[in-house]
PDB file of C-alpha atoms in Angstrom:
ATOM      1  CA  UNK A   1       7.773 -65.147 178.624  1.00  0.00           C
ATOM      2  CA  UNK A   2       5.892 -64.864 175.109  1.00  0.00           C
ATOM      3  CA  UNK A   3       7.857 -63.507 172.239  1.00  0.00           C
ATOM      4  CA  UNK A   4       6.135 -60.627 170.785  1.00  0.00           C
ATOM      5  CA  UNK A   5       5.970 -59.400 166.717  1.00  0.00           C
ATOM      6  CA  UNK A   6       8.625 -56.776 168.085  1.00  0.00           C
ATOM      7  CA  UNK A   7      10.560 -59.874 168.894  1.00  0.00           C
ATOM      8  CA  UNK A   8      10.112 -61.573 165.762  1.00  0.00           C
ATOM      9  CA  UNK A   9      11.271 -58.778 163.885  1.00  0.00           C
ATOM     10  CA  UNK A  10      14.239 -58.022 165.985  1.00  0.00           C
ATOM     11  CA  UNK A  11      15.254 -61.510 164.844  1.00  0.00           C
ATOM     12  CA  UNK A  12      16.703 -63.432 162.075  1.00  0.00           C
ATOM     13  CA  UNK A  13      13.649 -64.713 160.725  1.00  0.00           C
ATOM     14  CA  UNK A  14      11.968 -61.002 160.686  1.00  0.00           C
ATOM     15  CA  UNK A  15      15.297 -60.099 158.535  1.00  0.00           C
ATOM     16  CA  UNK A  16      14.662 -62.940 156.397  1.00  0.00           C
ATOM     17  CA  UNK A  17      11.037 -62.104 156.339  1.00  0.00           C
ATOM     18  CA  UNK A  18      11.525 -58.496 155.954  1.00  0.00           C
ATOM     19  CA  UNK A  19      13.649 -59.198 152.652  1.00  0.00           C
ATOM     20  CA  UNK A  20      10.949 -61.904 151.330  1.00  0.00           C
ATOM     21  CA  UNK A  21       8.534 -58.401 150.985  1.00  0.00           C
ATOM     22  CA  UNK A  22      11.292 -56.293 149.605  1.00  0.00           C
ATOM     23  CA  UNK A  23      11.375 -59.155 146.855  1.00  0.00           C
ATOM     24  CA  UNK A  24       8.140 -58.988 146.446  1.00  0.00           C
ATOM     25  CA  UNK A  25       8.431 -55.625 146.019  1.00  0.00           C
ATOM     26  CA  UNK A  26      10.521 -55.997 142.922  1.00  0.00           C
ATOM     27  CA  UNK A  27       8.633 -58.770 141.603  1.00  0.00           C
ATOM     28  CA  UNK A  28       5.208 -56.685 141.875  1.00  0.00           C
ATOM     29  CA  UNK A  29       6.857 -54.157 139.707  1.00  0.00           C
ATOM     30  CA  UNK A  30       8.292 -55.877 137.088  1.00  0.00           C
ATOM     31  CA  UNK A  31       4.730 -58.206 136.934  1.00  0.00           C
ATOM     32  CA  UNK A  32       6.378 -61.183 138.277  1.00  0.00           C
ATOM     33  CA  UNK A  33       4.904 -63.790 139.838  1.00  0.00           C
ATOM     34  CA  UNK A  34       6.886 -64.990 143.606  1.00  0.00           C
ATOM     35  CA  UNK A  35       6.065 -68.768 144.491  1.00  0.00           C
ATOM     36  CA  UNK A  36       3.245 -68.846 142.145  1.00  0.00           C
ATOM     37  CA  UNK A  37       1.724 -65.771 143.679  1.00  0.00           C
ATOM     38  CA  UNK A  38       0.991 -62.282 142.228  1.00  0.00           C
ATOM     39  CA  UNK A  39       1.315 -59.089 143.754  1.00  0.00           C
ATOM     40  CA  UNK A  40       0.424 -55.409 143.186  1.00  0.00           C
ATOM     41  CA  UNK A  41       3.244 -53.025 144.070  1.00  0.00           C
ATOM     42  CA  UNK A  42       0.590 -51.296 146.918  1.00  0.00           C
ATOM     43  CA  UNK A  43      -0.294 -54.397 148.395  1.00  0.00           C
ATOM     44  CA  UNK A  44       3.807 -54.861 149.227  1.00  0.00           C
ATOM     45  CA  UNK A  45       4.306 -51.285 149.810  1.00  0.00           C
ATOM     46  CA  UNK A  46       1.123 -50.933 152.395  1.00  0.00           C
ATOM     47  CA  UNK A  47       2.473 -53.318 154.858  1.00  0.00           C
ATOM     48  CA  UNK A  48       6.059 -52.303 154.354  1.00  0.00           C
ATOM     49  CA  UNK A  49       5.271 -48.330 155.147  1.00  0.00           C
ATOM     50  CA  UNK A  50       3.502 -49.817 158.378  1.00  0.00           C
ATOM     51  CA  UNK A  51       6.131 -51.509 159.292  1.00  0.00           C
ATOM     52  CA  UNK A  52       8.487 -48.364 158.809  1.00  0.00           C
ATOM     53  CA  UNK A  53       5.898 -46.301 160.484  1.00  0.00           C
ATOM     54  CA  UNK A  54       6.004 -48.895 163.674  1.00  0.00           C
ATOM     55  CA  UNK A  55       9.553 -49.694 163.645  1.00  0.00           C
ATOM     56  CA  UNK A  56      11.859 -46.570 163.015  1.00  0.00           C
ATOM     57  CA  UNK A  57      14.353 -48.511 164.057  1.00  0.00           C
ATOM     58  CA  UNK A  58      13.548 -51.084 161.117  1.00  0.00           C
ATOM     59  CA  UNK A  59      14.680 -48.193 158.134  1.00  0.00           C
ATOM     60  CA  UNK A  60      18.367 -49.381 158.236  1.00  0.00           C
ATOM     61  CA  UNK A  61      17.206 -52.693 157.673  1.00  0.00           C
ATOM     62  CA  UNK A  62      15.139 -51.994 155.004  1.00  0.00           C
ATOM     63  CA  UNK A  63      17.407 -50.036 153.250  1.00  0.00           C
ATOM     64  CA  UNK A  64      20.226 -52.592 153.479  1.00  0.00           C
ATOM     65  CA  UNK A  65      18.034 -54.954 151.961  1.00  0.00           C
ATOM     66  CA  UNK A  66      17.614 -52.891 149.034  1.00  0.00           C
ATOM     67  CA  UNK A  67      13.723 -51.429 149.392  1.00  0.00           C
ATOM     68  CA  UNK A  68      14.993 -47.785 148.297  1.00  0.00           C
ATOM     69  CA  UNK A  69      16.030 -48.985 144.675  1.00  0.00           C
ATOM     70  CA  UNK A  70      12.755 -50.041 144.020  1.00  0.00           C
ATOM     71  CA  UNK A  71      11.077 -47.293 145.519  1.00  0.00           C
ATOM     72  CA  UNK A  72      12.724 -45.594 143.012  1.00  0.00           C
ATOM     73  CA  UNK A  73      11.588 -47.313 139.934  1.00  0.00           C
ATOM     74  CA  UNK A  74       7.988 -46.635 141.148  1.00  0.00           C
ATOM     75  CA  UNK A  75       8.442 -42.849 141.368  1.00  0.00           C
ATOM     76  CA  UNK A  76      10.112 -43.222 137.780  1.00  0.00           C
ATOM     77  CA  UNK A  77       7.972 -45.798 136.267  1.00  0.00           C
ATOM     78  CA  UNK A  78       4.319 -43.842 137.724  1.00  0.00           C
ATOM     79  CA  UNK A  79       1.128 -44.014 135.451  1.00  0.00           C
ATOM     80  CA  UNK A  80      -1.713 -41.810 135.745  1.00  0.00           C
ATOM     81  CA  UNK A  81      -4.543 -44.020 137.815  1.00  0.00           C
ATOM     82  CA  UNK A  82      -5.599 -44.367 140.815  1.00  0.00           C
ATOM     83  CA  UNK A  83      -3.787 -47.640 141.624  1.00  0.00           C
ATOM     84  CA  UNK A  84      -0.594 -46.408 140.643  1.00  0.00           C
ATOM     85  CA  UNK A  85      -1.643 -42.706 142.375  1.00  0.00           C
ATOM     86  CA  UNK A  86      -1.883 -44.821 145.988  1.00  0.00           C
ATOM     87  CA  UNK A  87       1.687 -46.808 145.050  1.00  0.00           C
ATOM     88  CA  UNK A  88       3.213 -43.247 144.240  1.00  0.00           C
ATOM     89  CA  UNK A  89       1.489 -42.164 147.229  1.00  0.00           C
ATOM     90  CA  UNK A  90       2.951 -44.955 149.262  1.00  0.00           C
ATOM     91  CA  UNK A  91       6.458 -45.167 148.037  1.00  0.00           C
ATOM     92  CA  UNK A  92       7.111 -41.591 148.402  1.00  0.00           C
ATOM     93  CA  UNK A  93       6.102 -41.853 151.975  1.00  0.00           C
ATOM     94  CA  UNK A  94       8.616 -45.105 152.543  1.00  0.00           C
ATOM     95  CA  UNK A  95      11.145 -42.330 150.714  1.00  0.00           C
ATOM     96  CA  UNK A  96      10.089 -39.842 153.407  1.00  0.00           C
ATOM     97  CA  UNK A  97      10.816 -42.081 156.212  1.00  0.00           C
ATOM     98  CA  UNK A  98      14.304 -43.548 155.192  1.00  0.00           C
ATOM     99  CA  UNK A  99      15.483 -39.787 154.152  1.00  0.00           C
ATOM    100  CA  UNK A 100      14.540 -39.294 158.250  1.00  0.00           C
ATOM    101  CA  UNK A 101      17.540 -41.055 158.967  1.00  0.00           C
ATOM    102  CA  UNK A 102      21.009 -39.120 158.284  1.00  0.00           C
ATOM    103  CA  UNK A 103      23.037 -42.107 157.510  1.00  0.00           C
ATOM    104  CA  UNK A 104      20.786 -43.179 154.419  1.00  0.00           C
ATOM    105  CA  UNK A 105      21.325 -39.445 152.634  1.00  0.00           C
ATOM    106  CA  UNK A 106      24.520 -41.301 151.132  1.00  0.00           C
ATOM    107  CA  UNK A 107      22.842 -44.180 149.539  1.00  0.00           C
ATOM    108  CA  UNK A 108      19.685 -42.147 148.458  1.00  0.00           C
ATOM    109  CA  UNK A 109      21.904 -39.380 146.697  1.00  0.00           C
ATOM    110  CA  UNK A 110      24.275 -42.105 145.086  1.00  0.00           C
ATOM    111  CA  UNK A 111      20.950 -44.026 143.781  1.00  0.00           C
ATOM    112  CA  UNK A 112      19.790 -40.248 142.176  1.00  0.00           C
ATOM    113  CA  UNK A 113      16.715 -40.001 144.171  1.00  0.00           C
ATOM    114  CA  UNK A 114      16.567 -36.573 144.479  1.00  0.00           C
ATOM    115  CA  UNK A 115      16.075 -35.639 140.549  1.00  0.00           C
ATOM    116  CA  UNK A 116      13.548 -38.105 140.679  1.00  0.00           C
ATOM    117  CA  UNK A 117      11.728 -36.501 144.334  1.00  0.00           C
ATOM    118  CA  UNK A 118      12.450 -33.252 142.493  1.00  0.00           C
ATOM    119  CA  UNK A 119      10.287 -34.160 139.354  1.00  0.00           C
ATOM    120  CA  UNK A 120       7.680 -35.913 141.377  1.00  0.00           C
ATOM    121  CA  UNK A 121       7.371 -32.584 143.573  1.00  0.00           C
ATOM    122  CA  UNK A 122       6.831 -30.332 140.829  1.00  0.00           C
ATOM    123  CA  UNK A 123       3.942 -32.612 139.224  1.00  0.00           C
ATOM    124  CA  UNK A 124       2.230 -33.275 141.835  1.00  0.00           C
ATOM    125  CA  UNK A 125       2.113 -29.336 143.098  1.00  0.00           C
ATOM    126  CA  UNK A 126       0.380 -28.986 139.905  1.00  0.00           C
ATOM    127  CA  UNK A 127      -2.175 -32.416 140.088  1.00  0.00           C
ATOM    128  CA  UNK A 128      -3.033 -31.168 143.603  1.00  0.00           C
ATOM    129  CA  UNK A 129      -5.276 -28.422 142.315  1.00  0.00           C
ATOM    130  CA  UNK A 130      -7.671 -31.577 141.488  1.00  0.00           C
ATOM    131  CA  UNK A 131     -10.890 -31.445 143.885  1.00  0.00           C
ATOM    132  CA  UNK A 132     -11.828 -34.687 145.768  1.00  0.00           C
ATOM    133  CA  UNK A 133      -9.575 -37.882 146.496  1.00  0.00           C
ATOM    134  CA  UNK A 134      -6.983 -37.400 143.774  1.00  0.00           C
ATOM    135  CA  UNK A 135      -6.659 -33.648 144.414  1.00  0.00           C
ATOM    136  CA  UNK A 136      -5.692 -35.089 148.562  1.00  0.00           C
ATOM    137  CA  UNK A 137      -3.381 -37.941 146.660  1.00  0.00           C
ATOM    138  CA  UNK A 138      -1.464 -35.406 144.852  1.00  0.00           C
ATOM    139  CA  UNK A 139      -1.047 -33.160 148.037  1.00  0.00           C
ATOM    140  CA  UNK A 140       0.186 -35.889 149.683  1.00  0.00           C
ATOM    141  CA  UNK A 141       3.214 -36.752 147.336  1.00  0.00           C
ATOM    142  CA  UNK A 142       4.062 -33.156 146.965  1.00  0.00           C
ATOM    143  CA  UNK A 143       3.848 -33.257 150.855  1.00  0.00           C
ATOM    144  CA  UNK A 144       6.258 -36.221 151.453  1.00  0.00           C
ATOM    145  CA  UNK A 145       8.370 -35.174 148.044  1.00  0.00           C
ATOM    146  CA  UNK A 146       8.904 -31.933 148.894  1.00  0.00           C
ATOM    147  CA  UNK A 147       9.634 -33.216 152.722  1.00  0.00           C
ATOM    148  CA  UNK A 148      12.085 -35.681 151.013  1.00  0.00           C
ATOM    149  CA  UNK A 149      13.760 -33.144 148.887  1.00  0.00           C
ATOM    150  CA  UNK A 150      14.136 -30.681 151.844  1.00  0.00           C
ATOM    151  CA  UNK A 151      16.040 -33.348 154.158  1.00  0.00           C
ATOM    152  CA  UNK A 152      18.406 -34.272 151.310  1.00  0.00           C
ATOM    153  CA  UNK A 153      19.178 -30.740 150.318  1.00  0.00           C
ATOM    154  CA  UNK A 154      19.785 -29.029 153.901  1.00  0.00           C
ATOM    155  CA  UNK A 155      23.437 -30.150 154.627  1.00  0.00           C
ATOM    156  CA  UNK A 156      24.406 -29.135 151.400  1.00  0.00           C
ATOM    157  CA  UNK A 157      22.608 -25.845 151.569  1.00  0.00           C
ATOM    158  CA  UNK A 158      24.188 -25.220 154.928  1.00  0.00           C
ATOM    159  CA  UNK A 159      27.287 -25.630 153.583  1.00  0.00           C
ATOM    160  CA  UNK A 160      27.249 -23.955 150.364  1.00  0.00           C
ATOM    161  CA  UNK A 161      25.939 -20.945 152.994  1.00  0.00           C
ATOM    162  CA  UNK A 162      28.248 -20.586 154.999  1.00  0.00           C
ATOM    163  CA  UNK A 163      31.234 -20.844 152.399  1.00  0.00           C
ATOM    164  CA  UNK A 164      29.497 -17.987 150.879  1.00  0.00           C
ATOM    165  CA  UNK A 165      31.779 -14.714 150.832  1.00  0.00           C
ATOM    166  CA  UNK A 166      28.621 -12.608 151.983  1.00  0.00           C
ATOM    167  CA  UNK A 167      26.656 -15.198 153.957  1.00  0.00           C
ATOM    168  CA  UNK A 168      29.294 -17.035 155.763  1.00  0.00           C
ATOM    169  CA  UNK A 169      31.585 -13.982 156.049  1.00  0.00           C
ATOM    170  CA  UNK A 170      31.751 -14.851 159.765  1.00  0.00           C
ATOM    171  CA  UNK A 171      31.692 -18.692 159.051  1.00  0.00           C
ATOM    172  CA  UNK A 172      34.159 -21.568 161.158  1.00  0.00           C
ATOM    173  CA  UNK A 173      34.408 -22.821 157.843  1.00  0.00           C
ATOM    174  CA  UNK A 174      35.729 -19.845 155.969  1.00  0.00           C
ATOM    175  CA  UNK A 175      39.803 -20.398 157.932  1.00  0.00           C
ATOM    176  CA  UNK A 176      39.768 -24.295 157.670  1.00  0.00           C
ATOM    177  CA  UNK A 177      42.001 -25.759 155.256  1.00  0.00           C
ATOM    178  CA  UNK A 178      41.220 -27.771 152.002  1.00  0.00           C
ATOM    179  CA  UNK A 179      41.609 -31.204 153.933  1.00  0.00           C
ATOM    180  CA  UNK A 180      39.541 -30.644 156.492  1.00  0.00           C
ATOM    181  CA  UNK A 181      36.797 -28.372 154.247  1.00  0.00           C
ATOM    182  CA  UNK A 182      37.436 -31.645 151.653  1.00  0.00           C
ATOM    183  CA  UNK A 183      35.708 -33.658 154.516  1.00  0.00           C
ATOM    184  CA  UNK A 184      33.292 -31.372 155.437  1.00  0.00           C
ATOM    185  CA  UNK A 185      31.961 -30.800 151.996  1.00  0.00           C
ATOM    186  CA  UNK A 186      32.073 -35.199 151.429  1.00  0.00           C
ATOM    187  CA  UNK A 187      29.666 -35.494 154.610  1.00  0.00           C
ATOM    188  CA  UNK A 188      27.494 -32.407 153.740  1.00  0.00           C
ATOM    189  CA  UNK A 189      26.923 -33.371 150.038  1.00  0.00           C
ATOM    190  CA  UNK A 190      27.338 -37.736 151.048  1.00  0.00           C
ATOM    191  CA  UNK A 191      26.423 -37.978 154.334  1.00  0.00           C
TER     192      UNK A 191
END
C-alpha cells in the first residue's frame, strides 16, 4: 500500500515538518532569515490555514507547537497594506479555526487573544465600508474576528446568565455550592 500526505502528516516527520512552518512563521515576522531563506508571514500562513482547513484534526497539533502565539503578534503588530491586509486576513482565519476547538479556549484566553480579536473586530467593521478588494478584506477579518470573539465569549456568557438573579432565577446553577460553582465558573471562563 502507498502512504498518502494524510499519512505523512499523521506521522512523526509531518510533526516535525509541521513545526519547521510554525518556525518559519516566527522567523517571517520578526524578518529573519531560516536556513538562508526568507519568508513573508502570508507565504507561511497560506499553506498553514490549508492545512488547518484539510486537517481539523491537525489544530491540536498546531497549537501545541506554538502557531497561536504568533498569530497573535500579527493581529498586534498589523500595518495598513495590502500584504499585511491578506496576513491579517489569514491569521485571523487560523484564529477562527483553533477557537473551533473547545479545548484551545484555555490557551487562547491565557495568551490574551480576545482583547486583541476584540480590537481587530471593531477596526475592521469600520475599514469594511471600503468598496472593492480591501472593502471584502476587511469584511473578512471582522467576519472571522467577530466569529472568534463569539466562540470565546459564549461559555462565559452562559454562565454569567444563568447566575443572574433575574435570568437564571430558575437556573441548576443557582443551589450548587461554591466548590462545585468554583469549577463550573474555571471551565466556563478557562475551558
Amino acid at each position: 500500500s502507498t502512504a498518502t500526505f494524510r499519512d505523512f502528516l499523521d506521522s512523526r516527520a509531518g510533526e516535525t515538518v509541521t513545526g519547521n512552518m510554525v518556525s518559519c512563521l516566527w522567523m517571517a515576522i520578526a524578518h529573519q532569515r531560516w536556513h538562508n531563506i526568507s519568508f513573508s508571514p502570508d507565504s507561511v500562513l497560506v499553506p498553514l490555514r490549508n492545512l488547518a482547513l484539510c486537517r481539523p484534526s491537525l489544530l491540536p497539533l498546531l497549537a501545541s507547537l506554538g502557531v497561536i502565539e504568533p498569530l497573535h503578534q500579527v493581529l498586534k503588530t498589523f500595518q495598513s497594506c495590502t500584504k499585511s491586509l491578506m496576513c491579517l486576513g489569514l491569521g485571523c482565519e487560523l484564529l477562527c479555526m483553533l477557537s473551533s476547538d473547545r479545548a484551545l479556549h484555555l490557551k487562547l484566553n491565557r495568551l490574551g487573544i480576545l482583547p486583541t480579536v476584540h480590537l481587530m473586530k471593531l477596526e475592521a467593521e469600520v475599514r469594511q465600508i471600503k468598496e472593492g478588494p480591501e472593502g471584502l478584506a476587511w469584511a473578512a477579518v471582522a467576519l472571522f474576528a467577530r466569529e472568534t470573539e463569539d466562540r470565546l465569549t459564549e461559555a462565559p456568557f452562559a454562565l454569567l446568565m444563568a447566575l443572574h438573579p433575574r435570568l437564571g432565577r430558575n437556573s441548576q446553577l443557582m443551589p450548587l455550592d461554591e466548590a462545585v460553582l468554583s469549577l463550573i465558573i474555571d471551565y466556563a471562563f478557562f475551558g
